[in-house]
mmCIF file of C-alpha atoms in Angstrom:
data_model
loop_
_atom_site.group_PDB
_atom_site.id
_atom_site.type_symbol
_atom_site.label_atom_id
_atom_site.label_comp_id
_atom_site.label_asym_id
_atom_site.label_seq_id
_atom_site.Cartn_x
_atom_site.Cartn_y
_atom_site.Cartn_z
ATOM 1 C CA MET J 129 -9.434 19.108 10.488
ATOM 2 C CA ASN J 130 -13.059 17.907 10.356
ATOM 3 C CA GLY J 131 -13.236 15.077 7.846
ATOM 4 C CA ALA J 132 -9.324 14.442 7.732
ATOM 5 C CA LEU J 133 -8.581 10.671 7.672
ATOM 6 C CA HIS J 134 -7.386 9.512 11.131
ATOM 7 C CA HIS J 135 -6.447 5.899 10.279
ATOM 8 C CA VAL J 136 -7.052 2.737 8.182
ATOM 9 C CA GLU J 137 -6.945 -0.621 9.691
ATOM 10 C CA ILE J 138 -6.430 -3.744 7.507
ATOM 11 C CA TYR J 139 -6.470 -7.327 8.563
ATOM 12 C CA VAL J 140 -3.865 -9.454 6.786
ATOM 13 C CA SER J 141 -3.180 -13.105 6.317
ATOM 14 C CA ASP J 142 0.540 -13.155 7.112
ATOM 15 C CA LEU J 143 1.757 -10.352 9.306
ATOM 16 C CA ASN J 144 5.440 -11.009 8.808
ATOM 17 C CA LYS J 145 5.218 -10.854 4.995
ATOM 18 C CA THR J 146 3.013 -7.763 5.469
ATOM 19 C CA ILE J 147 5.516 -5.978 7.634
ATOM 20 C CA ALA J 148 8.439 -6.649 5.302
ATOM 21 C CA PHE J 149 6.422 -5.280 2.304
ATOM 22 C CA TRP J 150 4.825 -2.258 3.921
ATOM 23 C CA GLU J 151 7.853 -1.277 6.150
ATOM 24 C CA TRP J 152 9.864 -1.094 2.925
ATOM 25 C CA LEU J 153 7.241 0.986 1.157
ATOM 26 C CA LEU J 154 6.161 3.251 3.904
ATOM 27 C CA THR J 155 9.374 4.000 5.657
ATOM 28 C CA LYS J 156 11.951 3.692 2.838
ATOM 29 C CA LYS J 157 9.940 5.184 -0.053
ATOM 30 C CA PHE J 158 7.669 7.593 1.963
ATOM 31 C CA SER J 159 8.008 9.397 5.280
ATOM 32 C CA TYR J 160 6.018 7.166 7.596
ATOM 33 C CA ILE J 161 7.560 6.000 10.849
ATOM 34 C CA ILE J 162 6.592 2.943 12.842
ATOM 35 C CA SER J 163 4.303 4.172 15.573
ATOM 36 C CA GLN J 164 3.393 0.943 17.332
ATOM 37 C CA ARG J 165 4.420 -2.710 17.219
ATOM 38 C CA TRP J 166 2.867 -5.534 19.222
ATOM 39 C CA GLU J 167 2.499 -9.268 18.865
ATOM 40 C CA PHE J 168 -0.365 -9.248 16.313
ATOM 41 C CA GLY J 169 0.216 -5.953 14.593
ATOM 42 C CA ILE J 170 1.959 -2.752 13.546
ATOM 43 C CA SER J 171 0.994 0.838 12.850
ATOM 44 C CA PHE J 172 2.832 3.377 10.545
ATOM 45 C CA LEU J 173 2.351 7.054 11.064
ATOM 46 C CA TYR J 174 2.620 9.999 8.786
ATOM 47 C CA SER J 175 1.531 13.365 10.127
ATOM 48 C CA ASP J 176 -1.774 12.860 11.819
ATOM 49 C CA THR J 177 -2.713 9.727 9.907
ATOM 50 C CA TYR J 178 -1.760 6.168 10.463
ATOM 51 C CA ILE J 179 -2.099 2.815 8.789
ATOM 52 C CA VAL J 180 -2.507 -0.219 10.997
ATOM 53 C CA PHE J 181 -1.957 -3.882 9.957
ATOM 54 C CA VAL J 182 -3.262 -6.652 12.184
ATOM 55 C CA GLN J 183 -2.986 -10.484 11.945
ATOM 56 C CA THR J 184 -6.329 -12.040 10.836
ATOM 57 C CA GLU J 185 -7.324 -14.616 13.351
ATOM 58 C CA LYS J 186 -7.075 -18.235 12.287
ATOM 59 C CA GLY J 187 -10.782 -18.722 12.220
ATOM 60 C CA TYR J 188 -11.187 -16.054 9.589
ATOM 61 C CA LEU J 189 -8.202 -16.911 7.141
ATOM 62 C CA ASP J 190 -10.532 -19.272 4.943
ATOM 63 C CA LYS J 191 -11.655 -16.348 2.732
ATOM 64 C CA PRO J 192 -8.719 -14.416 1.052
ATOM 65 C CA PHE J 193 -8.953 -10.774 0.228
ATOM 66 C CA ASN J 194 -10.252 -9.815 -3.228
ATOM 67 C CA ARG J 195 -10.683 -6.211 -4.082
ATOM 68 C CA LYS J 196 -13.594 -6.967 -6.407
ATOM 69 C CA ASN J 197 -15.728 -7.837 -3.384
ATOM 70 C CA THR J 198 -17.509 -5.199 -1.304
ATOM 71 C CA GLY J 199 -15.041 -3.335 0.725
ATOM 72 C CA LEU J 200 -11.499 -1.937 0.174
ATOM 73 C CA ASN J 201 -10.483 -1.698 -3.345
ATOM 74 C CA HIS J 202 -7.081 0.115 -3.019
ATOM 75 C CA LEU J 203 -4.920 2.555 -1.263
ATOM 76 C CA ALA J 204 -3.502 5.508 -3.282
ATOM 77 C CA PHE J 205 -0.547 7.677 -2.278
ATOM 78 C CA HIS J 206 0.789 10.900 -3.598
ATOM 79 C CA CYS J 207 4.307 11.312 -4.891
ATOM 80 C CA SER J 208 6.028 14.404 -6.212
ATOM 81 C CA SER J 209 7.455 13.405 -9.721
ATOM 82 C CA LYS J 210 7.526 11.055 -12.533
ATOM 83 C CA GLU J 211 11.028 10.079 -11.571
ATOM 84 C CA PHE J 212 9.654 8.842 -8.200
ATOM 85 C CA VAL J 213 7.137 6.487 -10.054
ATOM 86 C CA ASP J 214 9.843 5.298 -12.497
ATOM 87 C CA ASN J 215 12.244 4.598 -9.545
ATOM 88 C CA LEU J 216 9.812 2.883 -7.595
ATOM 89 C CA THR J 217 8.548 0.824 -10.546
ATOM 90 C CA GLY J 218 12.190 -0.396 -11.062
ATOM 91 C CA GLU J 219 12.458 -1.458 -7.390
ATOM 92 C CA LEU J 220 9.121 -3.288 -7.631
ATOM 93 C CA HIS J 221 10.486 -5.180 -10.454
ATOM 94 C CA GLU J 222 13.582 -5.963 -8.713
ATOM 95 C CA LYS J 223 11.652 -7.235 -5.771
ATOM 96 C CA GLY J 224 9.381 -9.509 -7.913
ATOM 97 C CA ILE J 225 6.237 -7.414 -6.806
ATOM 98 C CA ASN J 226 3.311 -7.729 -9.226
ATOM 99 C CA ILE J 227 2.702 -4.567 -11.175
ATOM 100 C CA LEU J 228 -0.823 -4.234 -12.465
ATOM 101 C CA TYR J 229 -1.878 -3.020 -15.975
ATOM 102 C CA GLY J 230 1.714 -3.545 -17.228
ATOM 103 C CA ASP J 231 0.424 -3.047 -20.859
ATOM 104 C CA LYS J 232 -0.823 0.484 -20.034
ATOM 105 C CA HIS J 233 1.881 1.444 -17.445
ATOM 106 C CA PRO J 234 2.432 4.340 -16.482
ATOM 107 C CA TYR J 235 -0.714 5.623 -17.860
ATOM 108 C CA ALA J 236 -3.173 3.047 -16.609
ATOM 109 C CA GLY J 237 -5.256 5.687 -15.018
ATOM 110 C CA GLY J 238 -5.501 7.788 -18.341
ATOM 111 C CA GLU J 239 -3.371 9.732 -20.593
ATOM 112 C CA ASN J 240 -2.641 12.510 -18.201
ATOM 113 C CA TYR J 241 -2.425 10.309 -15.077
ATOM 114 C CA TYR J 242 1.114 9.058 -14.352
ATOM 115 C CA ALA J 243 1.204 6.219 -11.816
ATOM 116 C CA VAL J 244 2.163 2.670 -10.981
ATOM 117 C CA PHE J 245 -0.229 0.132 -9.682
ATOM 118 C CA PHE J 246 0.824 -3.049 -7.711
ATOM 119 C CA GLU J 247 -0.121 -5.408 -5.071
ATOM 120 C CA ASP J 248 0.854 -6.266 -1.562
ATOM 121 C CA PRO J 249 1.272 -9.754 -0.235
ATOM 122 C CA ASP J 250 -2.506 -10.248 0.185
ATOM 123 C CA ARG J 251 -3.172 -8.745 -3.226
ATOM 124 C CA ILE J 252 -4.290 -5.284 -1.896
ATOM 125 C CA LYS J 253 -4.011 -2.975 -4.740
ATOM 126 C CA ILE J 254 -1.712 0.014 -4.209
ATOM 127 C CA GLU J 255 -1.378 3.070 -6.435
ATOM 128 C CA VAL J 256 1.420 5.731 -6.281
ATOM 129 C CA VAL J 257 0.425 8.737 -8.414
ATOM 130 C CA VAL J 258 2.281 11.904 -9.364
ATOM 131 C CA THR J 259 0.653 15.021 -7.883
ATOM 132 C CA GLU J 260 2.906 17.631 -9.392
ATOM 133 C CA LYS J 261 0.992 20.454 -11.297
#
């Protein structure tokens, strides 16, 4: 267990929008459960790892997230099949969620790398990649 990721905590500009987006992705598309919910945050649990989203305090909202700055670039999740990526991509389109690298989709990571890249409400990049062998 040494070195296994325990949790990731991300501050967000609009907690309600974030919850709507991530609850759909993590609990409907993956097998996370809501672990905790409080006035200014929420955590989603999968096995021994959890992802936490916390409302950014008003005094710090003047600088929006940009993955090109120092810090978090993106979160990547395993999935089991190309069909999962394809179905998720369809749902993302239906929801009007920005899909990145559309001209190279689903091979934006390379010719042997089947994935979809998209953004959450704060433009945090998310990747869902096939891990089948």
